[in-house]
Amino acid sequence: MWLLVVLYLFGTVWADLHKLLAVLPQFAEPKVPILRPLSYDLQLQLPLSEVSDPDVPLFTGRCVMQFEINQQIGPESAFISDSTSNRAKIKFDIIMLDHFENVSLVFNGQELEIFNVLLTDDSMELSVDQPVLFPGRYTLTIHRYKGLIGSAIYYRDAGEHAVFGSQLFPNRAPAVFPTYLGSTEKVTFSISMVHPIGTLALTSGASESGPRKVDSNWQTTTFSTTPAITPSMLCFLLLPHEYTHIESSYTGINISVHFNKFRVQKEQAKHLLHTATQVLALLKETFSSLLPVPKIDMITMHETGSTACFGAIVVSETQFFSSDYANQVQLLATWLTKQWIGGYAAISDGAELCLQEDLVNFIAQKIIKRMTNDEFTRLGQLAKVYLSETIFAAGETLKLDEHPNELEIAEKCALKGVAMLESIEALIGEKAMLAKINEMVYNSKRGSWNSETLYGLLNATVDGDIYVSQLLHYWREHGGFPYMTVDRLVNSIKITQTAQI
């Protein structure tokens, strides 16, 4: 009797699952943001110190932000009598930025009268002396503001001097400049840095020329405008004279390794450069889209985590040089893949960031296999998946908060989602899978992408009427880890889900 009940329930569940997988995923219409940033022109000066407390390091900035308003901000009618509500407002995200000076807002070549700039720890609210802000393009200029060094921009001891780096991913960009939907909207950046004479400034853009002397203490370096990238992928670095560098242009892209000559041996730096060159060469074969950066700077630091941003990578000395070769390849493959997926093509929804991280790791696993054929890194990856699914994040989906933090990303992303992508690849083949990923990257070079973009490219069928896109969508939207068996029959494929953790 119980056997009949179990068989009946299994048949019902399978019938419902089959019915679901035979229909394309349905999505809501994407929302058009009220305000969309277009470009930034930034000038940063660092390091400075607070006059009242010289031990507090800080930076000053100048920001020119162009943005467009897609929907009218303010009441539908401009004819209102309540004097307390006849001023339109825009709110931007900031993190501990203050001392804003000479703020202006221009629309259609005309400067609008600003009534007030209200600053809190996490927002800047701009009020204009008119009831509405109409759709169109605006230019916001902040001639000077201050920010703290310690989180988004940080420093580490390099000997007699400090080396400065940045970590804006996933949502620290507002600690350097005002943002709106800062973790997802792609914009272009034009950057200049004012820094002490004797230091080397690096950013995501390539240096347009050598530094220009300002006075006996300061110099300015101007960088070329970046392609459209998310603010979280931007970086700033300042290297003291303790650093030197080696470089290679073997792949057609100039790779420079900047290292502390008193901490890192030149042979170690050469090994890093050689391995990175090999990884990048394989990635260029994998991706049909050209890498939109003329250079990649790799900067070694101690007592810090590794960071991959657009055009530059901060390499943790301890993490990289203490790893075996296979893990070094994995680290480099992950960091360099983010130049394409995350930099060139960025996901538009912070809640779906796991899909981006899963794709990065999916590609990195292929590079490891081609360069080392090492199975221990894969075994370690599977161990992480099962630990996550049984202890740390059991039964959870791959959806994140709208603005996820690093801990949430580390707990959920680049784990079971990678296995799901590998399962899809087993159904459609590696060539087809890479072609779909390449198509997504190429189509997203000027904008962003989301899960719907990838599902749309995977709208092929297997086993007669099951959509691959719906299969992936089902896995990602439901908790647990799917145990799937795939049987290739004569002219079809049989898919069986046997259990969930």
Coordinates of C-alpha atoms in Angstrom, one line a residue:
M1 CA 0.0 0.0 0.0
W2 CA 2.7 2.5 1.0
L3 CA 4.6 1.6 -2.1
L4 CA 1.6 2.5 -4.2
V5 CA 1.3 5.9 -2.4
V6 CA 5.0 6.7 -2.9
L7 CA 4.7 5.7 -6.6
Y8 CA 1.6 7.8 -7.0
L9 CA 3.2 10.9 -5.3
F10 CA 6.4 10.5 -7.4
G11 CA 4.3 10.3 -10.6
T12 CA 2.3 13.4 -9.6
V13 CA 5.4 15.4 -8.7
W14 CA 7.2 14.3 -11.9
A15 CA 4.1 15.1 -14.0
D16 CA 3.9 18.6 -12.5
L17 CA 7.7 19.1 -12.9
H18 CA 7.6 18.0 -16.5
K19 CA 4.6 20.3 -17.2
L20 CA 6.6 23.2 -15.7
L21 CA 9.8 22.5 -17.6
A22 CA 7.9 22.3 -20.9
V23 CA 6.9 26.0 -20.6
L24 CA 9.3 28.9 -21.1
P25 CA 10.1 31.0 -18.0
Q26 CA 7.8 34.0 -17.5
F27 CA 9.3 37.3 -16.4
A28 CA 7.8 40.7 -15.3
E29 CA 8.6 43.7 -17.5
P30 CA 11.8 45.3 -16.5
K31 CA 11.4 48.6 -14.6
V32 CA 12.9 51.7 -16.1
P33 CA 14.8 53.5 -13.3
I34 CA 13.6 57.1 -12.6
L35 CA 17.2 58.3 -12.7
R36 CA 20.1 56.8 -14.7
P37 CA 23.7 57.9 -14.4
L38 CA 25.6 58.3 -17.7
S39 CA 29.1 59.4 -16.8
Y40 CA 31.5 60.6 -14.1
D41 CA 34.4 63.0 -14.3
L42 CA 36.3 62.5 -11.0
Q43 CA 39.3 64.1 -9.5
L44 CA 40.7 62.6 -6.3
Q45 CA 43.5 64.0 -4.1
L46 CA 45.1 61.7 -1.6
P47 CA 46.5 61.1 1.0
L48 CA 45.6 64.1 3.2
S49 CA 44.9 64.3 6.9
E50 CA 42.3 66.1 9.0
V51 CA 43.6 69.4 10.4
S52 CA 42.0 68.9 13.7
D53 CA 43.2 65.3 13.9
P54 CA 46.3 64.5 11.8
D55 CA 46.0 60.8 12.5
V56 CA 42.8 60.6 10.4
P57 CA 43.7 60.0 6.7
L58 CA 41.3 61.4 4.2
F59 CA 40.9 62.3 0.5
T60 CA 39.2 65.2 -1.3
G61 CA 37.2 64.9 -4.5
R62 CA 35.7 66.8 -7.3
C63 CA 32.7 65.1 -9.1
V64 CA 30.9 66.0 -12.3
M65 CA 28.1 63.5 -12.9
Q66 CA 25.9 63.5 -15.9
F67 CA 22.6 61.7 -15.6
E68 CA 19.2 61.5 -17.2
I69 CA 15.8 61.6 -15.6
N70 CA 13.3 59.2 -17.3
Q71 CA 10.2 60.1 -15.3
Q72 CA 9.1 63.5 -13.9
I73 CA 10.2 64.0 -10.3
G74 CA 7.7 66.0 -8.3
P75 CA 3.9 66.5 -8.4
E76 CA 2.1 65.9 -11.7
S77 CA 1.0 69.5 -11.7
A78 CA 3.4 72.4 -11.3
F79 CA 0.6 74.5 -9.9
I80 CA 0.5 73.8 -6.2
S81 CA -0.2 76.1 -3.3
D82 CA 1.5 74.3 -0.4
S83 CA 4.9 76.2 -0.1
T84 CA 6.4 73.4 2.0
S85 CA 6.1 70.8 -0.8
N86 CA 6.9 72.8 -3.9
R87 CA 10.5 71.8 -4.2
A88 CA 11.6 68.7 -6.1
K89 CA 14.2 66.5 -4.5
I90 CA 16.8 64.0 -5.7
K91 CA 18.5 61.6 -3.3
F92 CA 21.9 60.0 -4.0
D93 CA 23.8 57.4 -2.0
I94 CA 26.9 58.4 -0.1
I95 CA 28.9 56.8 2.7
M96 CA 30.5 59.2 5.2
L97 CA 31.2 61.9 2.6
D98 CA 30.9 65.5 3.8
H99 CA 32.0 69.1 3.4
F100 CA 30.3 69.5 0.0
E101 CA 31.2 72.8 -1.6
N102 CA 29.8 74.7 -4.6
V103 CA 27.1 72.2 -5.7
S104 CA 25.4 73.0 -9.0
L105 CA 22.8 71.4 -11.2
V106 CA 22.4 72.2 -14.9
F107 CA 19.5 71.2 -17.2
N108 CA 19.4 72.1 -20.9
G109 CA 22.3 74.5 -20.4
Q110 CA 20.5 76.4 -17.6
E111 CA 21.7 76.3 -14.0
L112 CA 18.8 75.5 -11.6
E113 CA 18.6 77.2 -8.3
I114 CA 19.5 74.8 -5.5
F115 CA 17.5 75.4 -2.3
N116 CA 19.3 72.9 0.0
V117 CA 21.8 70.1 0.1
L118 CA 21.0 67.8 3.0
L119 CA 23.7 65.3 4.0
T120 CA 23.4 62.2 6.2
D121 CA 25.8 59.4 6.8
D122 CA 24.3 57.5 3.8
S123 CA 22.6 60.0 1.6
M124 CA 22.8 63.4 -0.1
E125 CA 19.4 64.9 -0.8
L126 CA 19.4 67.8 -3.3
S127 CA 16.4 70.2 -3.2
V128 CA 15.8 72.6 -6.1
D129 CA 13.7 75.7 -5.9
Q130 CA 11.0 74.5 -8.3
P131 CA 8.2 71.9 -8.0
V132 CA 9.3 69.5 -10.7
L133 CA 12.3 68.1 -12.5
F134 CA 11.4 67.2 -16.0
P135 CA 12.7 64.2 -18.0
G136 CA 16.0 65.0 -19.7
R137 CA 19.8 65.1 -19.2
Y138 CA 21.3 66.9 -16.2
T139 CA 24.8 67.7 -15.0
L140 CA 25.5 67.7 -11.3
T141 CA 28.8 69.3 -10.2
I142 CA 30.3 69.1 -6.7
H143 CA 33.5 71.2 -6.8
R144 CA 34.9 69.8 -3.5
Y145 CA 34.0 67.2 -0.9
K146 CA 35.9 65.1 1.7
G147 CA 35.9 61.3 2.4
L148 CA 37.6 59.0 4.8
I149 CA 40.4 56.6 3.9
G150 CA 40.0 53.2 5.6
S151 CA 37.3 51.1 3.8
A152 CA 36.6 51.8 0.2
I153 CA 40.0 53.4 -0.2
Y154 CA 42.5 51.8 2.2
Y155 CA 46.3 51.8 2.9
R156 CA 48.9 49.2 3.9
D157 CA 52.4 49.5 5.1
A158 CA 55.0 49.2 2.3
G159 CA 58.1 50.1 4.3
E160 CA 58.9 53.8 4.8
H161 CA 55.7 54.7 3.0
A162 CA 52.2 53.4 2.5
V163 CA 50.6 51.8 -0.6
F164 CA 46.9 52.7 -1.2
G165 CA 44.3 50.5 -2.8
S166 CA 40.5 50.5 -3.3
Q167 CA 37.8 47.9 -2.9
L168 CA 34.4 49.2 -4.2
F169 CA 32.8 45.8 -4.8
P170 CA 30.1 45.1 -4.1
N171 CA 28.6 48.4 -2.8
R172 CA 31.3 50.7 -1.4
A173 CA 31.4 53.1 -4.3
P174 CA 29.3 55.7 -2.4
A175 CA 32.2 56.0 0.0
V176 CA 34.2 57.6 -2.8
F177 CA 31.6 59.5 -4.9
P178 CA 27.8 59.9 -4.9
T179 CA 25.9 57.2 -6.7
Y180 CA 22.4 56.2 -7.7
L181 CA 21.8 52.4 -8.0
G182 CA 25.5 52.3 -7.7
S183 CA 26.1 48.6 -7.8
T184 CA 24.4 47.9 -11.1
E185 CA 24.2 50.8 -13.5
K186 CA 27.0 51.0 -16.0
V187 CA 28.6 54.4 -16.6
T188 CA 31.9 55.8 -18.1
F189 CA 34.6 57.3 -15.9
S190 CA 37.1 60.0 -16.6
I191 CA 39.6 60.2 -13.8
S192 CA 42.5 62.4 -12.7
M193 CA 44.4 61.9 -9.5
V194 CA 46.4 64.4 -7.5
H195 CA 49.1 62.6 -5.6
P196 CA 52.5 63.1 -3.9
I197 CA 55.6 63.5 -6.1
G198 CA 57.5 60.2 -6.1
T199 CA 54.4 58.0 -6.2
L200 CA 52.7 56.2 -9.1
A201 CA 48.9 56.5 -9.6
L202 CA 46.9 53.7 -11.3
T203 CA 43.2 53.4 -12.0
S204 CA 40.9 51.4 -14.3
G205 CA 41.8 53.7 -17.2
A206 CA 45.1 53.9 -18.9
S207 CA 47.4 56.9 -18.2
E208 CA 47.1 59.4 -20.9
S209 CA 50.6 60.9 -20.3
G210 CA 53.1 61.2 -17.5
P211 CA 52.3 63.1 -14.3
R212 CA 52.1 66.9 -14.4
K213 CA 53.8 68.7 -11.6
V214 CA 51.4 71.0 -9.6
D215 CA 53.8 72.3 -6.9
S216 CA 56.8 71.1 -4.9
N217 CA 54.7 68.4 -3.2
W218 CA 51.9 67.3 -5.6
Q219 CA 51.5 66.1 -9.2
T220 CA 48.5 65.2 -11.3
T221 CA 48.0 62.1 -13.5
T222 CA 45.1 62.0 -16.0
F223 CA 43.6 58.8 -17.2
S224 CA 41.7 57.9 -20.4
T225 CA 37.9 57.5 -20.2
T226 CA 36.9 53.9 -19.3
P227 CA 34.2 52.0 -21.2
A228 CA 30.8 51.8 -19.5
I229 CA 31.4 49.8 -16.3
T230 CA 29.6 49.5 -12.9
P231 CA 31.0 51.8 -10.2
S232 CA 31.8 48.7 -8.1
M233 CA 34.4 47.6 -10.7
L234 CA 36.3 50.9 -10.6
C235 CA 39.7 51.1 -8.8
F236 CA 42.2 53.6 -7.6
L237 CA 45.8 52.8 -6.5
L238 CA 48.8 54.8 -5.3
L239 CA 52.2 53.1 -5.2
P240 CA 55.2 54.5 -3.3
H241 CA 58.8 54.2 -4.5
E242 CA 59.2 50.9 -2.8
Y243 CA 57.3 49.4 -5.7
T244 CA 58.8 48.4 -9.1
H245 CA 57.2 46.5 -12.0
I246 CA 57.8 44.1 -14.9
E247 CA 55.5 43.8 -17.9
S248 CA 54.5 41.7 -20.9
S249 CA 52.5 42.4 -24.0
Y250 CA 52.6 38.8 -25.3
T251 CA 48.8 38.5 -25.5
G252 CA 48.3 41.8 -27.2
I253 CA 47.3 43.4 -23.9
N254 CA 49.9 44.9 -21.7
I255 CA 50.1 43.1 -18.3
S256 CA 52.2 44.8 -15.6
V257 CA 53.0 43.3 -12.3
H258 CA 53.8 45.9 -9.7
F259 CA 55.5 44.5 -6.6
N260 CA 57.2 45.7 -3.5
K261 CA 60.9 45.1 -4.2
F262 CA 61.6 44.7 -0.5
R263 CA 58.9 42.0 0.1
V264 CA 58.5 40.1 -3.2
Q265 CA 61.4 38.5 -5.1
K266 CA 61.6 39.3 -8.8
E267 CA 61.4 35.6 -9.6
Q268 CA 58.0 35.4 -7.8
A269 CA 56.8 38.4 -9.8
K270 CA 58.0 36.8 -13.0
H271 CA 56.1 33.6 -12.1
L272 CA 52.9 35.7 -11.5
L273 CA 53.3 37.5 -14.8
H274 CA 54.0 34.3 -16.7
T275 CA 51.0 32.4 -15.2
A276 CA 48.7 35.4 -15.8
T277 CA 49.9 35.6 -19.4
Q278 CA 49.0 32.0 -20.0
V279 CA 45.6 32.3 -18.4
L280 CA 44.8 35.5 -20.3
A281 CA 45.8 33.8 -23.6
L282 CA 43.3 30.9 -22.9
L283 CA 40.6 33.4 -22.0
K284 CA 41.1 35.3 -25.2
E285 CA 40.5 32.0 -27.0
T286 CA 37.4 31.4 -24.9
F287 CA 35.8 34.8 -25.4
S288 CA 35.2 36.1 -28.9
S289 CA 34.8 39.6 -27.6
L290 CA 38.0 41.6 -27.4
L291 CA 39.0 42.8 -24.0
P292 CA 38.1 46.5 -23.9
V293 CA 41.1 47.6 -21.8
P294 CA 44.6 48.4 -23.2
K295 CA 46.3 47.2 -20.0
I296 CA 45.9 45.2 -16.9
D297 CA 47.8 46.2 -13.8
M298 CA 48.5 43.5 -11.1
I299 CA 49.6 44.9 -7.8
T300 CA 50.8 42.7 -5.0
M301 CA 50.0 43.7 -1.4
H302 CA 50.3 42.1 2.0
E303 CA 47.7 42.0 4.8
T304 CA 44.8 42.5 2.4
G305 CA 42.4 40.4 0.4
S306 CA 42.6 40.1 -3.4
T307 CA 40.4 42.4 -5.5
A308 CA 39.5 42.2 -9.2
C309 CA 38.4 45.4 -10.7
F310 CA 38.3 46.6 -14.3
G311 CA 41.8 47.0 -15.7
A312 CA 43.5 46.2 -12.4
I313 CA 43.9 43.4 -9.9
V314 CA 45.1 43.6 -6.3
V315 CA 46.9 40.3 -5.5
S316 CA 47.2 39.2 -1.9
E317 CA 50.8 38.2 -1.4
T318 CA 49.9 35.6 1.2
Q319 CA 47.0 34.1 -0.7
F320 CA 48.7 33.8 -4.0
F321 CA 52.3 32.9 -3.2
S322 CA 51.4 30.4 -0.5
S323 CA 49.0 28.5 -2.9
D324 CA 50.0 25.6 -5.1
Y325 CA 50.0 26.0 -8.9
A326 CA 46.5 24.8 -9.5
N327 CA 45.0 27.2 -7.0
Q328 CA 47.1 30.0 -8.4
V329 CA 45.6 29.3 -11.8
Q330 CA 42.2 29.3 -10.3
L331 CA 42.7 32.6 -8.6
L332 CA 44.1 34.2 -11.8
A333 CA 41.4 32.7 -14.0
T334 CA 38.7 34.0 -11.7
W335 CA 40.2 37.5 -11.5
L336 CA 40.9 37.8 -15.2
T337 CA 37.5 36.4 -16.3
K338 CA 35.9 39.3 -14.4
Q339 CA 37.3 41.6 -17.0
W340 CA 34.7 40.2 -19.3
I341 CA 31.9 39.0 -17.0
G342 CA 31.4 41.8 -14.5
G343 CA 33.5 44.4 -16.3
Y344 CA 32.6 44.2 -20.0
A345 CA 29.2 42.6 -19.3
A346 CA 27.7 43.5 -15.9
I347 CA 24.6 42.1 -14.4
S348 CA 21.8 44.7 -13.9
D349 CA 20.3 43.3 -10.7
G350 CA 22.2 43.1 -7.5
A351 CA 19.8 40.3 -6.3
E352 CA 21.1 38.1 -9.2
L353 CA 24.8 38.7 -8.7
C354 CA 25.2 35.0 -8.0
L355 CA 24.6 34.3 -11.6
Q356 CA 27.4 36.5 -12.6
E357 CA 29.8 35.0 -10.0
D358 CA 28.7 31.5 -11.1
L359 CA 29.5 32.2 -14.7
V360 CA 32.9 33.5 -13.8
N361 CA 33.7 30.4 -11.8
F362 CA 32.3 28.2 -14.5
I363 CA 34.8 29.7 -17.0
A364 CA 37.6 29.5 -14.5
Q365 CA 37.1 25.8 -14.0
K366 CA 37.7 25.3 -17.7
I367 CA 41.0 27.2 -17.5
I368 CA 42.2 25.1 -14.6
K369 CA 41.4 21.9 -16.4
R370 CA 43.3 23.0 -19.5
M371 CA 46.3 24.2 -17.7
T372 CA 46.7 21.7 -14.9
N373 CA 44.1 18.9 -15.2
D374 CA 44.1 19.0 -11.4
E375 CA 41.2 17.2 -9.8
F376 CA 41.9 18.3 -6.2
T377 CA 40.7 21.9 -6.8
R378 CA 37.5 20.4 -8.2
L379 CA 37.1 18.1 -5.2
G380 CA 37.6 21.1 -2.9
Q381 CA 34.9 23.0 -4.8
L382 CA 32.5 20.1 -4.4
A383 CA 33.3 19.9 -0.7
K384 CA 32.4 23.6 -0.4
V385 CA 29.1 23.0 -2.2
Y386 CA 28.1 20.2 0.1
L387 CA 29.1 22.1 3.2
S388 CA 27.1 25.0 2.1
E389 CA 24.0 22.9 1.3
T390 CA 24.1 20.9 4.5
I391 CA 25.3 23.4 7.1
F392 CA 25.8 27.0 6.1
A393 CA 23.0 27.8 3.6
A394 CA 20.9 24.6 3.5
G395 CA 17.9 24.8 1.2
E396 CA 18.4 28.5 0.3
T397 CA 17.9 29.8 -3.2
L398 CA 20.5 31.8 -5.2
K399 CA 18.6 35.0 -4.8
L400 CA 20.5 37.7 -2.9
D401 CA 19.4 41.0 -1.2
E402 CA 19.1 43.9 -3.6
H403 CA 22.4 45.3 -2.2
P404 CA 24.2 42.1 -1.1
N405 CA 27.3 42.3 1.1
E406 CA 30.5 40.3 0.7
L407 CA 29.6 37.7 3.3
E408 CA 26.3 36.8 1.5
I409 CA 28.0 36.6 -1.8
A410 CA 30.7 34.3 -0.4
E411 CA 28.1 32.0 1.2
K412 CA 25.9 31.5 -1.8
C413 CA 27.7 32.3 -5.0
A414 CA 30.2 30.3 -7.1
L415 CA 29.1 27.1 -5.5
K416 CA 26.1 25.0 -6.5
G417 CA 25.2 27.5 -9.3
V418 CA 28.4 26.4 -11.1
A419 CA 27.3 22.8 -10.9
M420 CA 24.0 23.8 -12.4
L421 CA 25.7 25.5 -15.3
E422 CA 27.9 22.4 -15.8
S423 CA 24.7 20.3 -15.9
I424 CA 23.2 22.5 -18.6
E425 CA 26.5 22.2 -20.6
A426 CA 26.2 18.4 -20.4
L427 CA 22.9 18.7 -22.1
I428 CA 23.7 21.1 -24.9
G429 CA 27.5 20.6 -25.3
E430 CA 30.5 22.8 -24.4
K431 CA 30.6 24.5 -27.8
A432 CA 27.0 25.6 -27.6
M433 CA 27.3 26.7 -24.0
L434 CA 30.3 28.9 -24.7
A435 CA 28.6 30.3 -27.8
K436 CA 25.6 31.4 -25.7
I437 CA 27.9 33.0 -23.0
N438 CA 29.9 34.8 -25.7
E439 CA 26.7 36.0 -27.3
M440 CA 25.5 37.3 -24.0
V441 CA 28.8 39.1 -23.3
Y442 CA 28.9 40.7 -26.7
N443 CA 25.3 41.9 -26.6
S444 CA 25.8 43.4 -23.2
K445 CA 29.0 45.4 -23.9
R446 CA 27.1 48.7 -24.0
G447 CA 24.4 47.9 -21.4
S448 CA 23.7 45.3 -18.7
W449 CA 22.3 41.8 -18.7
N450 CA 20.2 39.7 -16.3
S451 CA 19.1 36.1 -15.8
E452 CA 16.4 36.6 -18.5
T453 CA 19.1 37.4 -21.0
L454 CA 20.8 34.1 -20.4
Y455 CA 17.5 32.1 -20.3
G456 CA 16.5 33.7 -23.6
L457 CA 19.7 32.4 -25.2
L458 CA 19.1 28.9 -23.8
N459 CA 15.7 28.5 -25.2
A460 CA 16.6 25.2 -26.9
T461 CA 14.7 22.0 -26.0
V462 CA 15.9 18.6 -24.9
D463 CA 14.0 15.3 -24.6
G464 CA 11.3 16.6 -27.0
D465 CA 9.6 19.4 -25.1
I466 CA 11.7 20.4 -22.0
Y467 CA 13.2 23.8 -22.2
V468 CA 16.8 24.0 -21.0
S469 CA 16.2 27.6 -19.9
Q470 CA 13.3 26.6 -17.7
L471 CA 15.4 23.8 -16.2
L472 CA 18.1 26.3 -15.1
H473 CA 15.4 28.8 -14.0
Y474 CA 13.7 26.1 -11.8
W475 CA 17.0 25.1 -10.2
R476 CA 18.0 28.6 -9.4
E477 CA 14.6 29.6 -8.0
H478 CA 14.2 26.7 -5.7
G479 CA 16.2 25.8 -2.6
G480 CA 18.4 22.7 -2.3
F481 CA 20.8 21.1 -4.6
P482 CA 19.4 19.1 -7.5
Y483 CA 20.7 15.6 -7.9
M484 CA 20.2 15.0 -11.6
T485 CA 20.9 11.9 -13.7
V486 CA 21.1 12.3 -17.4
D487 CA 20.7 9.2 -19.7
R488 CA 21.4 9.6 -23.4
L489 CA 19.0 7.4 -25.3
V490 CA 19.0 6.7 -29.1
N491 CA 17.5 10.0 -30.2
S492 CA 16.7 11.8 -26.9
I493 CA 17.9 12.6 -23.4
K494 CA 16.2 11.5 -20.2
I495 CA 16.5 13.8 -17.2
T496 CA 15.7 12.5 -13.7
Q497 CA 15.8 14.4 -10.5
T498 CA 16.2 11.9 -7.8
A499 CA 16.4 14.0 -4.6
Q500 CA 17.3 17.3 -3.0
I501 CA 19.5 18.0 0.0

